[in-house]
Tab-separated table of C-alpha atoms in Angstrom:
chain	number	residue	atom	x	y	z
C	1	VAL	CA	-30.036	12.180	16.772
C	2	GLU	CA	-32.351	11.161	13.854
C	3	THR	CA	-30.626	7.447	13.601
C	4	LEU	CA	-32.373	7.583	17.514
C	5	GLY	CA	-35.757	8.247	16.355
C	6	TYR	CA	-35.806	12.386	17.118
C	7	LYS	CA	-38.167	13.818	14.916
C	8	PRO	CA	-36.803	17.584	13.487
C	9	LEU	CA	-39.246	20.312	14.536
C	10	ALA	CA	-37.625	23.513	13.610
C	11	ARG	CA	-34.321	25.154	12.900
C	12	PHE	CA	-33.151	28.987	13.804
C	13	GLU	CA	-30.538	30.628	12.412
C	14	ASN	CA	-28.355	33.363	13.939
C	15	VAL	CA	-29.609	32.944	17.415
C	16	PRO	CA	-27.652	34.275	20.260
C	17	VAL	CA	-26.210	31.664	22.690
C	18	PHE	CA	-23.598	31.527	25.248
C	19	SER	CA	-20.433	29.683	24.612
C	20	PHE	CA	-17.557	29.085	26.937
C	21	TYR	CA	-14.628	30.937	26.511
C	22	GLU	CA	-16.351	32.834	23.641
C	23	GLY	CA	-19.180	34.551	25.596
C	24	ILE	CA	-22.329	35.315	23.164
C	25	VAL	CA	-22.020	33.904	19.840
C	26	ARG	CA	-24.803	33.600	17.063
C	27	LYS	CA	-25.061	30.129	15.972
C	28	PRO	CA	-27.807	27.644	14.641
C	29	VAL	CA	-30.529	26.257	17.118
C	30	TYR	CA	-32.113	22.716	16.207
C	31	VAL	CA	-35.191	21.640	17.870
C	32	TRP	CA	-35.835	18.022	18.101
C	33	ARG	CA	-39.035	15.916	19.170
C	34	ASP	CA	-38.526	12.186	21.156
C	35	PRO	CA	-41.876	10.668	19.847
C	36	HIS	CA	-41.220	7.875	22.692
C	37	PRO	CA	-40.117	9.542	25.742
C	38	LEU	CA	-38.381	6.927	28.000
C	39	GLY	CA	-39.335	8.734	31.306
C	40	PRO	CA	-37.187	9.543	34.273
C	41	ALA	CA	-35.888	5.777	34.800
C	42	TYR	CA	-36.219	3.140	32.351
C	43	PHE	CA	-34.302	-0.348	31.719
C	44	ALA	CA	-31.787	-1.179	29.527
C	45	THR	CA	-31.712	-3.769	26.467
C	46	SER	CA	-27.938	-4.297	26.797
C	47	VAL	CA	-25.019	-3.789	29.319
C	48	HIS	CA	-21.437	-2.967	28.089
C	49	PRO	CA	-18.922	-2.009	30.019
C	50	VAL	CA	-16.714	1.369	28.988
C	51	PRO	CA	-12.940	1.696	29.940
C	52	ASP	CA	-12.862	5.920	30.365
C	53	ALA	CA	-14.971	8.800	29.393
C	54	ALA	CA	-13.393	9.295	25.906
C	55	ALA	CA	-14.638	5.757	24.973
C	56	SER	CA	-18.172	6.365	26.968
C	57	ALA	CA	-18.570	9.754	24.645
C	58	ALA	CA	-17.449	7.509	21.558
C	59	ALA	CA	-20.037	4.642	22.277
C	60	VAL	CA	-23.100	6.518	23.098
C	61	ALA	CA	-21.802	8.366	19.413
C	62	ARG	CA	-22.210	5.423	17.747
C	63	SER	CA	-25.086	3.464	19.866
C	64	SER	CA	-28.133	2.362	17.710
C	65	SER	CA	-30.224	2.844	20.736
C	66	VAL	CA	-30.497	4.770	23.824
C	67	LEU	CA	-31.457	1.512	25.684
C	68	GLU	CA	-28.196	0.370	25.441
C	69	ALA	CA	-26.176	1.319	28.553
C	70	HIS	CA	-22.545	2.148	28.036
C	71	VAL	CA	-21.185	1.856	31.888
C	72	LEU	CA	-17.685	3.458	33.316
C	73	GLY	CA	-16.193	1.033	36.209
C	74	LEU	CA	-18.302	-2.023	35.169
C	75	GLU	CA	-16.053	-5.111	35.105
C	76	PRO	CA	-15.917	-6.927	31.558
C	77	ALA	CA	-17.441	-10.193	33.135
C	78	ALA	CA	-20.482	-7.879	33.982
C	79	ARG	CA	-21.533	-7.547	30.442
C	80	ARG	CA	-25.470	-8.728	30.118
C	81	SER	CA	-27.534	-8.451	27.159
C	82	GLY	CA	-31.360	-9.764	26.599
C	83	LEU	CA	-32.557	-8.101	29.827
C	84	SER	CA	-36.121	-8.721	30.411
C	85	GLY	CA	-37.094	-5.061	31.429
C	86	GLY	CA	-39.751	-3.860	33.702
C	87	GLN	CA	-41.328	-0.893	34.916
C	88	ALA	CA	-40.484	2.238	36.706
C	89	ARG	CA	-42.370	4.957	38.316
C	90	ARG	CA	-40.995	8.065	39.939
C	91	VAL	CA	-42.983	8.761	43.063
C	92	VAL	CA	-40.912	11.590	44.960
C	93	ASN	CA	-39.377	14.280	42.699
C	94	GLY	CA	-37.625	16.478	45.383
C	95	TYR	CA	-34.701	19.071	45.026
C	96	ASN	CA	-32.111	16.475	45.484
C	97	ASP	CA	-33.915	13.005	46.613
C	98	TYR	CA	-36.068	10.730	44.547
C	99	ALA	CA	-37.626	7.740	44.759
C	100	TYR	CA	-38.957	5.030	42.315
C	101	HIS	CA	-41.431	2.097	42.509
C	102	LEU	CA	-39.735	-0.596	40.394
C	103	GLU	CA	-41.108	-3.868	38.855
C	104	SER	CA	-37.842	-5.718	37.627
C	105	ARG	CA	-38.456	-8.934	35.346
C	106	GLY	CA	-35.502	-10.716	36.275
C	107	GLU	CA	-32.096	-9.048	36.891
C	108	ASN	CA	-31.696	-5.831	35.114
C	109	PHE	CA	-29.974	-2.901	34.394
C	110	LEU	CA	-31.615	0.785	35.479
C	111	ILE	CA	-30.869	3.905	33.544
C	112	LEU	CA	-31.773	6.908	35.891
C	113	SER	CA	-32.697	10.270	33.810
C	114	GLN	CA	-30.141	11.820	36.713
C	115	VAL	CA	-26.737	13.908	35.625
C	116	TRP	CA	-24.129	11.500	36.814
C	117	TYR	CA	-22.069	13.195	39.725
C	118	PRO	CA	-20.056	11.534	42.441
C	119	GLY	CA	-22.157	12.871	45.406
C	120	TRP	CA	-25.368	10.463	44.682
C	121	ARG	CA	-26.377	7.955	46.870
C	122	ALA	CA	-29.045	5.204	46.328
C	123	THR	CA	-30.429	2.699	48.383
C	124	LEU	CA	-32.466	-0.226	47.659
C	125	ASP	CA	-35.159	-1.457	49.509
C	126	GLY	CA	-33.011	0.400	52.773
C	127	ARG	CA	-29.612	-1.085	51.439
C	128	GLU	CA	-26.927	0.890	49.742
C	129	LEU	CA	-26.438	0.474	46.071
C	130	LYS	CA	-23.720	0.765	43.891
C	131	LEU	CA	-24.318	3.612	41.268
C	132	TYR	CA	-22.385	3.459	37.885
C	133	ARG	CA	-21.899	6.295	35.366
C	134	VAL	CA	-23.675	5.469	32.230
C	135	ASN	CA	-23.897	6.620	28.634
C	136	HIS	CA	-21.360	9.438	29.414
C	137	ALA	CA	-23.617	11.308	31.551
C	138	LEU	CA	-26.152	9.499	33.676
C	139	LEU	CA	-26.611	7.509	36.376
C	140	GLY	CA	-27.221	3.354	36.472
C	141	CYS	CA	-27.389	0.758	38.689
C	142	PHE	CA	-28.228	-3.409	38.569
C	143	ILE	CA	-31.907	-4.235	39.908
C	144	PRO	CA	-32.619	-7.645	40.827
C	145	ASP	CA	-35.494	-9.448	39.841
C	146	GLY	CA	-39.034	-8.527	41.684
C	147	PRO	CA	-40.711	-5.417	43.341
C	148	HIS	CA	-38.436	-2.764	45.004
C	149	PHE	CA	-38.155	0.449	46.403
C	150	LEU	CA	-35.126	2.601	45.103
C	151	GLU	CA	-34.491	5.968	46.883
C	152	LEU	CA	-31.886	8.652	44.972
C	153	THR	CA	-30.214	11.119	47.350
C	154	MET	CA	-27.866	13.923	46.420
C	155	THR	CA	-25.040	14.482	49.000
C	156	SER	CA	-22.488	17.340	48.470
C	157	PRO	CA	-18.899	16.043	49.700
C	158	ARG	CA	-17.116	18.968	48.828
C	159	LEU	CA	-19.677	21.045	50.804
C	160	ARG	CA	-19.125	19.206	53.470
C	161	GLN	CA	-15.513	19.641	53.483
C	162	GLY	CA	-15.883	23.426	53.064
C	163	LEU	CA	-18.136	23.558	56.283
C	164	VAL	CA	-15.344	21.366	58.015
C	165	LEU	CA	-12.285	23.944	56.724
C	166	PHE	CA	-14.668	26.845	57.687
C	167	GLY	CA	-15.212	25.674	61.061
C	168	VAL	CA	-11.730	24.744	61.508
C	169	GLY	CA	-10.730	28.654	60.184
C	170	LEU	CA	-12.954	30.135	62.452
C	171	ALA	CA	-11.902	28.086	65.481
C	172	VAL	CA	-8.279	29.358	64.714
C	173	LEU	CA	-9.388	33.279	64.222
C	174	GLY	CA	-11.255	32.772	67.366
C	175	LEU	CA	-7.970	31.682	69.351
C	176	LEU	CA	-6.126	33.979	67.647
C	177	TRP	CA	-8.445	37.108	68.467
C	178	LEU	CA	-8.557	35.596	72.325
C	179	ARG	CA	-4.767	35.461	72.328
C	180	ARG	CA	-4.577	39.502	71.427
C	181	LEU	CA	-6.752	40.052	73.943
C	182	ARG	CA	-4.726	38.537	76.456
C	183	VAL	CA	-1.569	40.103	75.314
C	184	PRO	CA	-1.010	43.478	77.159
C	185	ARG	CA	-0.284	46.382	75.020
């Protein structure tokens, strides 16, 4: 991360940490400082399509700037560079909903500091907006020129499916219980 401008602050040896499939193990822990934090949303300086998650991780590893957007699911024709940027300010910081005031200088690509998950939905000025998986783990979207209001909301399709199945299961159990009551013993 030093090539991206991070400064080493400390290194701690033999720290107990949790590791999947290993449990608690002792490893070194490194602490880095970003002298120029980007904030909760920032505009990319270039956009590059990547074909899959492995290519995304590799592209991020060899990237010279965190402002480069390596985008999964983007058509190669949509590749853009020389974007003119803008300003992004988060105005709502909720549990599963966020809102941003944006000022875009031309057509831009916005990177949101939110972990990518298929349940995220976005609207720009009240209209549905396509979200992309960016830099292997974040969200991103194209923003047209001018001032805009972006709303980001987490939905949970799996939770809804689970609740529907739970309701169906309860209905079946209720019918079985009623049937048992009607049958003479």
